XYZ file of C-alpha atoms in Angstrom:
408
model
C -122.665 39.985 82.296
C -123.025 36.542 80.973
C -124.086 36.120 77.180
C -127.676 34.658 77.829
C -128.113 37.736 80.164
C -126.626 39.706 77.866
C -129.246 38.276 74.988
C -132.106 39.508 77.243
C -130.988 42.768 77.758
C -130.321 43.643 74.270
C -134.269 42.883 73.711
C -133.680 39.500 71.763
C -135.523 36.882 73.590
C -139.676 36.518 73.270
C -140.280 32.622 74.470
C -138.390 30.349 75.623
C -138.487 26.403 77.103
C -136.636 25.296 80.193
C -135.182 28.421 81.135
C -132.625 27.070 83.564
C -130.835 24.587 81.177
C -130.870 26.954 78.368
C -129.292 29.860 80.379
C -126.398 27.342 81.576
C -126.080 25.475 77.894
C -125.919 29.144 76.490
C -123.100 31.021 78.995
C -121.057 27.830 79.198
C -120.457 27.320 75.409
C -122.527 23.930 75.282
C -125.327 25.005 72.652
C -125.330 23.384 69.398
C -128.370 25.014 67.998
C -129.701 25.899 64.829
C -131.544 28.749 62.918
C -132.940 27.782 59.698
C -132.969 29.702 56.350
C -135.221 29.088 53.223
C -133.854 29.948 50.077
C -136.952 32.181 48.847
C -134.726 34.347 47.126
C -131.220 35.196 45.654
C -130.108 37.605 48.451
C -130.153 37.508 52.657
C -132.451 40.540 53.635
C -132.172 42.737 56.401
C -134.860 40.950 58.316
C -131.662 38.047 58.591
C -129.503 39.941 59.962
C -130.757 39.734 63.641
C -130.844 35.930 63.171
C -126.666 36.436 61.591
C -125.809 38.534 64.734
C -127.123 35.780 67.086
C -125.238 33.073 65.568
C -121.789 35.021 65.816
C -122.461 36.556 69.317
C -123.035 32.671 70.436
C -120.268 31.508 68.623
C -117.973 33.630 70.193
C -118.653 32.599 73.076
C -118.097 29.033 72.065
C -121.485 27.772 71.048
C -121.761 25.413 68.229
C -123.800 27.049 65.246
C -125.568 25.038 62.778
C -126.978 27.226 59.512
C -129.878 25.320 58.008
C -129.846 25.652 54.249
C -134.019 24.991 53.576
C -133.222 23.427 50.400
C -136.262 21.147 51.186
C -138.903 23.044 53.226
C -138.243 26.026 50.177
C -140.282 23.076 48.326
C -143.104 23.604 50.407
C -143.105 27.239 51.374
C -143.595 28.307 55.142
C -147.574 29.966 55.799
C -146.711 31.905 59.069
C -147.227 35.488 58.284
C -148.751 34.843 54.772
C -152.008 35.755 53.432
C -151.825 33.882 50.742
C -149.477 31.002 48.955
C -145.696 31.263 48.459
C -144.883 31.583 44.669
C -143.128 27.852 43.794
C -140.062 28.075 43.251
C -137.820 25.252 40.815
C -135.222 23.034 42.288
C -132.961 24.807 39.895
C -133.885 28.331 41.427
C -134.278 26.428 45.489
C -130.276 25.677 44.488
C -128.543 28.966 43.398
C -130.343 30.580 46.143
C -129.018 28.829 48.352
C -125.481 28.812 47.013
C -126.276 32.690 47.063
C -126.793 32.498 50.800
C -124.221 30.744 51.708
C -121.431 33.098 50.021
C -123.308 36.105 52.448
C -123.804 34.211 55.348
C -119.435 32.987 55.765
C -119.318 37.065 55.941
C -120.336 36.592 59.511
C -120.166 33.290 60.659
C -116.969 31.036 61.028
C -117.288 27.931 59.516
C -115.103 24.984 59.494
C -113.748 21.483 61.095
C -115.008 22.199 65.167
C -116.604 25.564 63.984
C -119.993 25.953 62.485
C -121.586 24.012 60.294
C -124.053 24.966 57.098
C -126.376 21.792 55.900
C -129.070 21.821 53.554
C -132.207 20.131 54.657
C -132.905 18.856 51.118
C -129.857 16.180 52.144
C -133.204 14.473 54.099
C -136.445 16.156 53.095
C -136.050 15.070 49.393
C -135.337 10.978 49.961
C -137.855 10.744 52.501
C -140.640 8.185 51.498
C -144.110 9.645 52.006
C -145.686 6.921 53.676
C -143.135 5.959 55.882
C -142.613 9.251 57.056
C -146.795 8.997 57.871
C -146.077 6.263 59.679
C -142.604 7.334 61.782
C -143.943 11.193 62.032
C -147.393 11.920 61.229
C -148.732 10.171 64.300
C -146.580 12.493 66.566
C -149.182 15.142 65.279
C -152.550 16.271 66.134
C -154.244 18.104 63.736
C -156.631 19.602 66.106
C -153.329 20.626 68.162
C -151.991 21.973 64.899
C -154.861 23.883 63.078
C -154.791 26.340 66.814
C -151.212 27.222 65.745
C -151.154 30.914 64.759
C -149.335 30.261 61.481
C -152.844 28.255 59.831
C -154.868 30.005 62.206
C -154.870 33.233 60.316
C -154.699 31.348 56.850
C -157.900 29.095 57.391
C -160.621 31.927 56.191
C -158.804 32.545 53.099
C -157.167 29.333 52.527
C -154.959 26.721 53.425
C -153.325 24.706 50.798
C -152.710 20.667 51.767
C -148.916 21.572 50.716
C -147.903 24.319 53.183
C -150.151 22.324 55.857
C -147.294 19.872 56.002
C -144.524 22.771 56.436
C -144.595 22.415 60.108
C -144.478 18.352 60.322
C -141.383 19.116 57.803
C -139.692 21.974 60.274
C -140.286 19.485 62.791
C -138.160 16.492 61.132
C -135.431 18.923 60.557
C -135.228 19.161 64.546
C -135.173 15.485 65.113
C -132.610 14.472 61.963
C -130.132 17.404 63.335
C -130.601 16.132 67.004
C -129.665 12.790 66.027
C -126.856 13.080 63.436
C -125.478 16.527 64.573
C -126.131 16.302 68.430
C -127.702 19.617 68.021
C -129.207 20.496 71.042
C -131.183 23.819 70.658
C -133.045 25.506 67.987
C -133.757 29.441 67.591
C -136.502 31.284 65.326
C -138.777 34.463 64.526
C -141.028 34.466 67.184
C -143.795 33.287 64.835
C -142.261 30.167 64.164
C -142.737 29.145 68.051
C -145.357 26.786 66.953
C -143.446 25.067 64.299
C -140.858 25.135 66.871
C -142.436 23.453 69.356
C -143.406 20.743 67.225
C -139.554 19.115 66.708
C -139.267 19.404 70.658
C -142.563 17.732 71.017
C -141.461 14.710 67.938
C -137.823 14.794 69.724
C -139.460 13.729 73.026
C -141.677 11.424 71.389
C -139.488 9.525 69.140
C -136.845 9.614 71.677
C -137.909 10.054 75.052
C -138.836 12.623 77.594
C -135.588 13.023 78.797
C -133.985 13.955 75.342
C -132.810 17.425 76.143
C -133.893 19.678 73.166
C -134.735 23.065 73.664
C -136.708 26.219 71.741
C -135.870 29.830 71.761
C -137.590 32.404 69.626
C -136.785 35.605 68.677
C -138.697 39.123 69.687
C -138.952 39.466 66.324
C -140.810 37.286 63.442
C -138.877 35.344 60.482
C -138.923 38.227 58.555
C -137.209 40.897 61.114
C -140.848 42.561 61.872
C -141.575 44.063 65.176
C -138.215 46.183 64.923
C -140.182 48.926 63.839
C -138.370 50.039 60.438
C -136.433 47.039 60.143
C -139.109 44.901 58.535
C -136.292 43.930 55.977
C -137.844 42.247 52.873
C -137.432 44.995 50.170
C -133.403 45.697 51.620
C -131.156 42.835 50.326
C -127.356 42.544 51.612
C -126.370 41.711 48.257
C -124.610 44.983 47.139
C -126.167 44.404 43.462
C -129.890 44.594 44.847
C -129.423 46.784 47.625
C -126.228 49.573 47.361
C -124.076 50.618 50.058
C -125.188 54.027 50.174
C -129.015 52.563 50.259
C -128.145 50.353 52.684
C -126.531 53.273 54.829
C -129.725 55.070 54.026
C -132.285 52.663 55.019
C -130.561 52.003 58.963
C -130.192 56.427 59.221
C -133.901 56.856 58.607
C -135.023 54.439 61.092
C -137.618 55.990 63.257
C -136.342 57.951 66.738
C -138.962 55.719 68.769
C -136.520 52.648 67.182
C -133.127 53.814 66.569
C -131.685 52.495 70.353
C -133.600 49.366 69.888
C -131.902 48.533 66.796
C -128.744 49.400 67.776
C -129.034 47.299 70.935
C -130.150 44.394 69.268
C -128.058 44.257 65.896
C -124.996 46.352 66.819
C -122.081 44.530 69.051
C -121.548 47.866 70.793
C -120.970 47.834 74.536
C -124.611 47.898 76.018
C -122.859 50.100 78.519
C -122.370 52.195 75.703
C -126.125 51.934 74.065
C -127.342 52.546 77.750
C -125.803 56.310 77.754
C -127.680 56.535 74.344
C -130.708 56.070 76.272
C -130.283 59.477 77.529
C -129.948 61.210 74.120
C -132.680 63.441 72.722
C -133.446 65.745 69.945
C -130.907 65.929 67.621
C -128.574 63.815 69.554
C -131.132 61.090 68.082
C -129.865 61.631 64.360
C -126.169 61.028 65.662
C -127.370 57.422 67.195
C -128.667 56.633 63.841
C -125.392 57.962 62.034
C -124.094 55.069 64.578
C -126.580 52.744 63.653
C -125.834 52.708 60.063
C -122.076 52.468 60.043
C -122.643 49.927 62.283
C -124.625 47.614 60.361
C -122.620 49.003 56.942
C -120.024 47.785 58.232
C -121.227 44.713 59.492
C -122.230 43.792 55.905
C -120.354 45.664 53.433
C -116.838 46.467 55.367
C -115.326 49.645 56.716
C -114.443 51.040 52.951
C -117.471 51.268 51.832
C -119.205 52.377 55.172
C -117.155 55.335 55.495
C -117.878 56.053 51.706
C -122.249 55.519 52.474
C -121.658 57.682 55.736
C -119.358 60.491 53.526
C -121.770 60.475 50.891
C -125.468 61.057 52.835
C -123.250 63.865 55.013
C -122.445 65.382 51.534
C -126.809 65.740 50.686
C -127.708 66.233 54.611
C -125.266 68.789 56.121
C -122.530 69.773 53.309
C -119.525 67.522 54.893
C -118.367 65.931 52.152
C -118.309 65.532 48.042
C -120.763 63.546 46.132
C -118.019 61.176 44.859
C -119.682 58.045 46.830
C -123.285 59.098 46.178
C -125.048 56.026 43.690
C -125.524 57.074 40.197
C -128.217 56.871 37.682
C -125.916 56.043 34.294
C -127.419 56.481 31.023
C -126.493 55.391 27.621
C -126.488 57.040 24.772
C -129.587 55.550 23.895
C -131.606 57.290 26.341
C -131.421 60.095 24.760
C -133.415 61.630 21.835
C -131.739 64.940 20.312
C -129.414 65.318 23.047
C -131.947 64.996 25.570
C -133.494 62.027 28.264
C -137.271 62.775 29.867
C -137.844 62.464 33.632
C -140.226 60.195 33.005
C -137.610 57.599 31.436
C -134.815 58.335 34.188
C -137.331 57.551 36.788
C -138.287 54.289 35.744
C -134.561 53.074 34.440
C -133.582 53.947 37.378
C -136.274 51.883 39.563
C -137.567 54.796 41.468
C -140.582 53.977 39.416
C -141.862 50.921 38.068
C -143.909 52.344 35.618
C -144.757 55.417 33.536
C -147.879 55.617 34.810
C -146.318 55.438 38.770
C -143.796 58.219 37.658
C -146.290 61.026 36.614
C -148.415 60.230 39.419
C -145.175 60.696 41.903
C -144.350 63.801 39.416
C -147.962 64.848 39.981
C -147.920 64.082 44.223
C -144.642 66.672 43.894
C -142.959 63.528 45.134
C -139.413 63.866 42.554
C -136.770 66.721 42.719
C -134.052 67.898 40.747
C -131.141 69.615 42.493
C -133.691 70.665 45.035
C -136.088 72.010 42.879
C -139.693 70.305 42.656
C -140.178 68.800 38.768
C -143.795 69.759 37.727
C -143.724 69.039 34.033
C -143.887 65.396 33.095
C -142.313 66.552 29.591
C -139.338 67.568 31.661
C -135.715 66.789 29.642
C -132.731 67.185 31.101
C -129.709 67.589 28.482
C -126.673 65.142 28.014
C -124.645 68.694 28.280
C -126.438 69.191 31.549
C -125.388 66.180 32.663
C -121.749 66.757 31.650
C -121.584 70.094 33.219
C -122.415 69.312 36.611
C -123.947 67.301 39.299
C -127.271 66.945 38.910
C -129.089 65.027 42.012
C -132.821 63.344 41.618
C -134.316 62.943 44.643
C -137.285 60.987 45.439
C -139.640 61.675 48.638
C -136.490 63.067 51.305
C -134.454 60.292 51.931
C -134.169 58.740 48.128
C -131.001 60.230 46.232
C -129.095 59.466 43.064
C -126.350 61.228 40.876
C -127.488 61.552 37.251
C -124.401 60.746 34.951
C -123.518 59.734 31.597
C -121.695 56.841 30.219
């Protein structure tokens, strides 16, 4: 099976413009494309990674990949899928996100002289004068065309700002400046951005010519990795300081059985041959697929050490298999405690399974927190620092949220 074949039957393509060129670009190693990134936060999310797997499957088969830093459109701040304004972020903060994403994103991708390139839209964005660019790009645009794009569509009864009105004029520039200086011929998104998408092949053809081949492939999922069912992505970081191992493990086994094959057919380089005898697996067969599914993608991200210690550790709380060595840990200080002792109500929050007192005695009160297996009732609850050095003790949040309580 060729690779753009391949694409469609692991579930990845939604829209797509001439087909036939694409398809031949794509199996024949021709595609220079690129995926852009805006630097929103400190961390690549899970609702990346599809975006990360693309760009390596299509390099290895000899497609050019360009990463887009969004240094520039960051600025602005993208509306699809909002309901309200981005927060504004500082150049200072735009920058050491993006020298955050860059770090993640060589995990995956090969760059290099001939290889793949990363460039930071800012390069352009920021020097562009404001009235030339009216002049050179804003009459490529229809705002009657532009205000029946989904992304301001569903923003126009609440609000649309002037600033993030010019996001997709600004998406669209990034087309045309990479098409010209890094003969980059194709461009891939969420499948909400098909609108700001279509809007650099539309200014390409304009600017250039009818003929320019540029083409637009989005994804079946949005920017931010929805429409995968559990994989949603926002609140799981692959930064191992926001988001551990062990949670990351966690967060791929408890995907839902009506999404476990999906996401192993679309993030996973398994064989699809393989995946397709999954297809046939039922019942309990379903929690070994998702076993699968987050070594996988643990070791996609984190490396085979610490998969095998995620997968050793959640087999230690679900079946018994293994010690609790790997498990994450709540570590107090010796200030946490008063008289020897540390409330529930204080290990809850320092450890960020609450955000609040108030949130903690309401998930004490919902019967929502566990200690070694046993339901806490009491919001006075203390648990000892002799406790602690005795034994394990495990708090456990809801059924799939555990840590190891330990001392420093």
């Amino acid at each position: 099976m060729k690779l753009y074949e391949e694409l469609i039957a692991r579930g990845l393509i939604a829209q797509v413009t001439n087909e036939d060129e694409i398809r031949e670009m794509i199996n024949n190693g021709k595609a220079t494309f690129y995926i852009g990134f805006d630097c929103t936060a400190d961390s690549l999310t899970a609702g990346h990674f599809m975006a990360l797997t693309l760009m390596k499957r299509l390099q290895m088969a000899g497609n050019k990949p360009i990463a887009l830093i969004g240094g520039g459109t960051t600025m602005i701040g993208d509306p699809s899928g909002r309901t309200d304004m981005r927060k504004m972020l500082t150049k200072e903060d735009i920058d050491h996100n993006a020298e955050c994403f860059k770090k993640q994103m060589e995990r995956f991708i090969e760059f290099g002289e001939g290889k793949a390139q990363m460039v930071n839209n800012a390069e352009w964005l920021l020097n562009l004068n404001y009235v030339e660019l009216l002049r050179e790009v804003g009459a490529c645009f229809s705002v009657n065309n532009m205000l029946r794009a989904d992304c301001y569509k569903q923003r126009m009864e609440k609000g649309l700002s002037f600033l993030e009105f010019n996001y997709m004029i600004m998406q669209s520039y990034d087309f045309y400046h990479l098409y010209q200086h890094y003969n980059c011929n194709m461009q891939f998104g969420g499948n909400d951005q098909w609108s700001n998408m279509l809007g650099g092949t539309e200014l390409i053809r304009k600017k250039l010519g009818k003929d320019a081949h540029c083409m637009t492939i989005t994804l079946l999922t949005d920017s931010h990795g929805n429409k995968m069912g559990k994989t949603a992505g926002n609140a799981v970081w692959l930064d191992p300081n926001k988001t551990s191992p062990f949670d990351f493990y966690q967060y791929w086994r408890n995907v839902s059985d009506d999404d476990v094959l999906k996401c192993i057919r679309m993030l996973t380089f398994l064989p699809l041959e393989q995946i397709d005898e999954m297809d046939k697996w039922e019942g309990s067969e379903l929690n070994k697929a998702k076993e699968i599914l987050a070594y996988e993608m643990t070791n996609l991200v984190h490396g085979e050490e610490e998969a095998v210690k995620a997968q050793n550790a959640a087999r230690a709380l679900f079946s018994g298999g293994a010690d609790l060595e790997n498990m994450p840990t709540i570590a107090l200080e010796d200030a946490d405690f008063e008289n020897g002792a540390v409330g529930i109500i204080k290990i809850l929050v320092k450890a960020g399974l609450s955000k609040s007192n108030g949130e903690a005695r309401r998930l004490i009160q919902q019967g929502g927190i566990s200690l070694n297996d046993e339901k806490v009732t009491d919001f006075s609850k203390v648990i000892t620092a002799d406790e602690i050095s005795s034994g394990d003790i495990i708090i456990k949040k809801g059924k799939k949220i555990f840590y190891k309580i330990e001392k420093n």
